Short mmCIF file of C-alpha atoms in Angstrom, two decimals:
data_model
loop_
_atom_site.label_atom_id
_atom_site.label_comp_id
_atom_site.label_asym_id
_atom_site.label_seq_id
_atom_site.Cartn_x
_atom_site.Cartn_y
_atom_site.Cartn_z
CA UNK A 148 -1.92 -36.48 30.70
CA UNK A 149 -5.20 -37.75 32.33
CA UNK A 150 -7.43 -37.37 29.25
CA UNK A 151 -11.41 -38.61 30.54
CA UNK A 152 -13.30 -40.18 28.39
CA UNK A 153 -16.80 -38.98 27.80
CA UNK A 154 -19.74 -41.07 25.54
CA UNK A 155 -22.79 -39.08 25.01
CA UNK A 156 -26.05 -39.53 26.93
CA UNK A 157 -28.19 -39.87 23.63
CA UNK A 158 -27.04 -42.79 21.70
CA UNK A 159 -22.76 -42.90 21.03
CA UNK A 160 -23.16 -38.90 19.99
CA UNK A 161 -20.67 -37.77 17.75
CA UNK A 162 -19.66 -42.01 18.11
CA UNK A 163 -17.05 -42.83 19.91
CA UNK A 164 -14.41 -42.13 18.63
CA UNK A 165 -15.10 -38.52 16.88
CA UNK A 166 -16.38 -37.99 20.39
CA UNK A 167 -12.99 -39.06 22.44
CA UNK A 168 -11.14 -36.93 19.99
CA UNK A 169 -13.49 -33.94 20.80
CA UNK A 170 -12.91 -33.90 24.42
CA UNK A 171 -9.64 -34.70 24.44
CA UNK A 172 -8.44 -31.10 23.37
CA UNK A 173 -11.85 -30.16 25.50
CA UNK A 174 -10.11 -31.74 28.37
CA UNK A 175 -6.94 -30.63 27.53
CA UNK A 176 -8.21 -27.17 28.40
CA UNK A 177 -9.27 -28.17 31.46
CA UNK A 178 -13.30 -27.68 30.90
CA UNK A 179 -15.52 -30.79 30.35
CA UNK A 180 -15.18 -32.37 33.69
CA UNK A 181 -18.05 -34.86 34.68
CA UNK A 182 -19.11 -35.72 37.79
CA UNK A 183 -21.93 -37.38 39.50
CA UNK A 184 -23.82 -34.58 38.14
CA UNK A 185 -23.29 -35.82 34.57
CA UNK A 186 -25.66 -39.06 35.90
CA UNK A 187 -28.97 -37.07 35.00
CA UNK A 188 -28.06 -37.50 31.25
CA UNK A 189 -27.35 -41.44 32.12
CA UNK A 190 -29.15 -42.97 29.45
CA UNK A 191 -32.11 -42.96 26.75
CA UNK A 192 -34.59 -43.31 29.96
CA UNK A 193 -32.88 -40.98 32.03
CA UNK A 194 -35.67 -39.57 34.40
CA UNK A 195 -36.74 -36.09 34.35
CA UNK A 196 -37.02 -32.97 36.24
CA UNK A 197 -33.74 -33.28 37.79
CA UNK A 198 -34.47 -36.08 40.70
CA UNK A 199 -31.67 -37.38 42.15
CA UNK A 200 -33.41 -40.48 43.46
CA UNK A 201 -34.84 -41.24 40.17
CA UNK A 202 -31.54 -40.77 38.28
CA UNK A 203 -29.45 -43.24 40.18
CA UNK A 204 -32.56 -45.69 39.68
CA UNK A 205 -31.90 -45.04 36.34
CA UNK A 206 -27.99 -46.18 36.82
CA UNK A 207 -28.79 -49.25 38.81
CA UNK A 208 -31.76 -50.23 36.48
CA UNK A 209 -28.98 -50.06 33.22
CA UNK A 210 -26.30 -51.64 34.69
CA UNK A 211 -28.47 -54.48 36.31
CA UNK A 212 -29.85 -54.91 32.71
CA UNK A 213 -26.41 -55.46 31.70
CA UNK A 214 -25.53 -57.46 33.75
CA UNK A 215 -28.58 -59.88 33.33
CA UNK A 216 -28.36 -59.54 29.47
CA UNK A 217 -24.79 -60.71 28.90
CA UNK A 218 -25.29 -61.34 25.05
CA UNK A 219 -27.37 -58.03 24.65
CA UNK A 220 -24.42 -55.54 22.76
CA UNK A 221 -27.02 -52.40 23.62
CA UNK A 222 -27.36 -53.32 27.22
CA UNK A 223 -23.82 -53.62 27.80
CA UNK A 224 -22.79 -50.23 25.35
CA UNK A 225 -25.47 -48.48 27.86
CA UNK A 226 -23.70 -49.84 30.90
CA UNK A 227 -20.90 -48.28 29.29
CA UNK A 228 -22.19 -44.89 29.27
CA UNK A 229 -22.99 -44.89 32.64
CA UNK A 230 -20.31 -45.78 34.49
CA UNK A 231 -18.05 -43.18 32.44
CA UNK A 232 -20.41 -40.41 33.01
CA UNK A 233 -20.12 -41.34 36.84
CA UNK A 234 -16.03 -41.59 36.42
CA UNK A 235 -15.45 -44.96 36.43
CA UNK A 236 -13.58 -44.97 33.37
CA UNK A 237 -12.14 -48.88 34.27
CA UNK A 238 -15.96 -50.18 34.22
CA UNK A 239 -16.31 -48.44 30.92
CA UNK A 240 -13.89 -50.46 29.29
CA UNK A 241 -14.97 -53.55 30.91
CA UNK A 242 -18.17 -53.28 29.08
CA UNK A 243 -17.43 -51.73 25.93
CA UNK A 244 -14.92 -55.05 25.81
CA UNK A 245 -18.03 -57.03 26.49
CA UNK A 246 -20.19 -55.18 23.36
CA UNK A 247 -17.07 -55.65 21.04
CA UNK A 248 -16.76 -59.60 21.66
CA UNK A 249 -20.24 -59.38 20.88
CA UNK A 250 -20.35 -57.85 18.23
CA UNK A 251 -17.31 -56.72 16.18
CA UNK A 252 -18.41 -55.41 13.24
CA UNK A 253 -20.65 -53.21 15.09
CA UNK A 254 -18.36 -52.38 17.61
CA UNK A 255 -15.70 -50.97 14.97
CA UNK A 256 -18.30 -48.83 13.22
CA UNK A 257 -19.29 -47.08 16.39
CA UNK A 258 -15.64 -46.14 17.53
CA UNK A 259 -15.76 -48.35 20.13
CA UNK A 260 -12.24 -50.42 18.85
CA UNK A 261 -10.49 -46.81 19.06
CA UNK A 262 -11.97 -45.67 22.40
CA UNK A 263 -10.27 -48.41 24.03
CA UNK A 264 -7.13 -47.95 22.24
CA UNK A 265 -6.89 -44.30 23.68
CA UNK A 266 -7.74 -44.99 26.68
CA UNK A 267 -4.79 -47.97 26.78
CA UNK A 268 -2.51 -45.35 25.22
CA UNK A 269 -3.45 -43.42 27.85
CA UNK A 270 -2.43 -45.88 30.50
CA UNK A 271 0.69 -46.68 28.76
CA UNK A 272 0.11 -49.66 27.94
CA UNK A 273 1.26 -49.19 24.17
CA UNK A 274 0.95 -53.08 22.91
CA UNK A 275 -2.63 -53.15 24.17
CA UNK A 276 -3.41 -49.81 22.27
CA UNK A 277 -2.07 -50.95 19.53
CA UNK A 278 -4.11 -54.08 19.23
CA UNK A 279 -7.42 -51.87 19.77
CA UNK A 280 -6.25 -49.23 17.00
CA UNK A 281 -5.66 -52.23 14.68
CA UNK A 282 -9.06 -53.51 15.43
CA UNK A 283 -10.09 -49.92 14.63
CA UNK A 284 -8.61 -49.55 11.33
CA UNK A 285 -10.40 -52.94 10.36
CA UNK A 286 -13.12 -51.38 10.50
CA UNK A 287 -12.24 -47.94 8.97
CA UNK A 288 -9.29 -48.40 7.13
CA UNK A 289 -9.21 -45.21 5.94
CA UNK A 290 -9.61 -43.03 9.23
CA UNK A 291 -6.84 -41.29 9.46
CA UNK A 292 -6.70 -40.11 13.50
CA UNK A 293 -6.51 -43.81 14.21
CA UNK A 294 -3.53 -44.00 12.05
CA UNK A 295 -2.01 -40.72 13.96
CA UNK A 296 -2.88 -42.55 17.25
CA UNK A 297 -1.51 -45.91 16.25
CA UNK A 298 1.84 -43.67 15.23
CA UNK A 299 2.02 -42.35 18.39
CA UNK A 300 1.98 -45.22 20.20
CA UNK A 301 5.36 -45.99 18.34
CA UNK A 302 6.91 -42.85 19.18
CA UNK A 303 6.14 -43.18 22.81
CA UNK A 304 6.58 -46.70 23.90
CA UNK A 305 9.98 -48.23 25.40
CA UNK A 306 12.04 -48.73 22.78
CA UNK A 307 10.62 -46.56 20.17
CA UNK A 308 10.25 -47.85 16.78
CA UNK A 309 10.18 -44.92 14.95
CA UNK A 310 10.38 -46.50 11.58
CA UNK A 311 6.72 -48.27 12.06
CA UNK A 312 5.01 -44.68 13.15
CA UNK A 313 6.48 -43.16 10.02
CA UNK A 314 4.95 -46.05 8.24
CA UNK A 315 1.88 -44.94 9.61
CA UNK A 316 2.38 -41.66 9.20
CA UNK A 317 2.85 -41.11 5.81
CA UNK A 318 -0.19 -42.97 4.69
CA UNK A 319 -1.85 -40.22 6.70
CA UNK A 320 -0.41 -37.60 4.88
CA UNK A 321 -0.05 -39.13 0.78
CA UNK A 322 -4.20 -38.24 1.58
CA UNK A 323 -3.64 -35.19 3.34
CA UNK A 324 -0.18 -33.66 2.90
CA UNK A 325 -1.04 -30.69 5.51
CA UNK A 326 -2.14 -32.44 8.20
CA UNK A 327 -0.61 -31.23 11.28
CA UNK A 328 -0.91 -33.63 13.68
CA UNK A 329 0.77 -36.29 11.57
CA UNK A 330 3.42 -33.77 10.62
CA UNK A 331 4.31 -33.20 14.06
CA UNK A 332 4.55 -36.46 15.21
CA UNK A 333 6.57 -37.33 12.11
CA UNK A 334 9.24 -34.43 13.42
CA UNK A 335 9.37 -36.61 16.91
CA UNK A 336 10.05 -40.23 14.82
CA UNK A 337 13.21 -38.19 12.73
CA UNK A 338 14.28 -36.56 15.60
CA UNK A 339 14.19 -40.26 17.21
CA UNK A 340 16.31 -41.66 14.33
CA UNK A 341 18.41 -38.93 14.29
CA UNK A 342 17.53 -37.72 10.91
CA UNK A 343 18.34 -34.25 10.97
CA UNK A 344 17.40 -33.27 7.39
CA UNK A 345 14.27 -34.82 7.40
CA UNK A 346 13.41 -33.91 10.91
CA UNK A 347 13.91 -29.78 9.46
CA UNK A 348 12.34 -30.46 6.13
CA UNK A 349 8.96 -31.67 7.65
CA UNK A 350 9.28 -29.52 10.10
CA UNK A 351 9.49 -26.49 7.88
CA UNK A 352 5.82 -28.24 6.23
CA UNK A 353 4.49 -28.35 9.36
CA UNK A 354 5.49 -24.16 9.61
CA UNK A 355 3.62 -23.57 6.52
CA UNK A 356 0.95 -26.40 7.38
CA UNK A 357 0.16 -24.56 11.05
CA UNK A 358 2.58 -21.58 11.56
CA UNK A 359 0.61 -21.10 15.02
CA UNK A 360 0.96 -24.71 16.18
CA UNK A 361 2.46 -24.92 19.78
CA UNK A 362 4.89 -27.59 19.01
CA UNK A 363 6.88 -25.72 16.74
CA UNK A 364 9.16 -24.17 18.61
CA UNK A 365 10.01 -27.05 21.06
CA UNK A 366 10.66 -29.01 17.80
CA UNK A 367 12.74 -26.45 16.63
CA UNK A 368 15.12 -26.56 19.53
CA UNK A 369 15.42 -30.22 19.24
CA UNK A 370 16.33 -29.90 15.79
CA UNK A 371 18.84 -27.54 16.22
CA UNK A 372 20.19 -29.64 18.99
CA UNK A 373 20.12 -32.71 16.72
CA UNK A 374 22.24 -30.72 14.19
CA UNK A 375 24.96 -29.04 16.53
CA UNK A 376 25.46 -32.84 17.82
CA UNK A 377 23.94 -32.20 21.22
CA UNK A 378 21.11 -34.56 23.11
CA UNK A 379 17.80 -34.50 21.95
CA UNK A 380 14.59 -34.88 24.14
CA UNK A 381 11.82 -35.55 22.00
CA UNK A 382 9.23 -33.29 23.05
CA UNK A 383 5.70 -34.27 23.69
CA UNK A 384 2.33 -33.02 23.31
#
């Protein structure tokens, strides 16, 4: 799934991470593309009255900024922001890895550490998204879609370890026992251990949790699968 990751033109709106979790189900959907169109909302001095000229001035004057103001953690989050809202997703990470080894703490409360874990989750590359969502939860401990994330990344990778995503898991749900997203992912780490009874029991939660959720009945037939003896596929989002 090509998820594209968006940072707001007006400071980190909605922060990082609350914002990559946004337009990931935007994107999902298919609406919230951004093209070189997006540039016109490029940064706090974005010019006005819609000139293209003046816009990528704008671009070329932040990212030169950047670049001249290595130890500057604004410069380099604004640099960011540009290059994603002009596509170039792999130059976003570049520099929100330069603001975070400048400054951590900072970099964790903005959502930065869990930006760049979904977006190596993304990629597949499940070690390095793990590192970033630990980062993350240094900073927020308690955030529980960083926890769901991190879980996934245990589900998904080559071997699973689906004991470590329950791990995560269930600290997700001891605060929040109807939380759907962690109760379908904890259906894909039974089904991976073969659990049958526990794979139907939270299951049948996640039924009373989200009786509309789209998962359901692709979990279902993998459960009944697992039961009757036959292969399972665990099925993805």
């Amino acid at each position: 799934m090509n998820k594209k990751l968006i940072i707001g033109a007006s400071g980190l709106i909605l922060g990082f991470a609350a914002g990559f979790f946004y337009t990931k189900s935007l994107n999902e959907s298919g609406a919230g593309q951004v093209g070189a169109a997006g540039v016109k909302a490029a940064g706090p001095n974005a010019a006005e009255g819609g000139n293209p000229q003046a816009m990528m001035a704008n671009v070329k004057e932040t990212i030169e900024r950047a670049k001249n103001n290595p130890n500057d953690f604004n410069a380099q989050v604004d640099a960011a922001r540009i290059y994603n809202q002009v596509g170039r997703v792999p130059e976003t990470i570049e520099y929100l890895k330069k603001a975070y080894d400048l400054n951590k703490t900072e970099a964790g409360k903005q959502g930065i550490t869990s930006y760049v874990g979904q977006y190596y989750a993304d990629q597949k590359n499940y070690d390095e998204a793990e590192k970033w969502y630990q980062r993350s939860l240094e900073a927020n401990p308690d955030d529980r879609d960083v926890k769901i994330e991190l879980a996934a990344t245990f589900i998904d990778r080559e071997p699973p370890q689906a004991d470590r995503a329950i791990q995560n898991l269930q600290a997700v749900l001891k605060s929040n026992p109807k939380d759907a997203h962690a109760l379908t992912h904890m259906v894909q780490a039974y089904l991976l251990k073969k659990d049958a009874r526990s794979a139907e029991d939270t299951l049948a939660r996640l039924k009373e949790a989200e009786p509309g959720n789209n998962m359901i009945s692709k979990l279902q037939t993998e459960v009944e699968s697992l039961k009757a003896g036959r292969p399972v596929a665990i099925p993805k989002e």
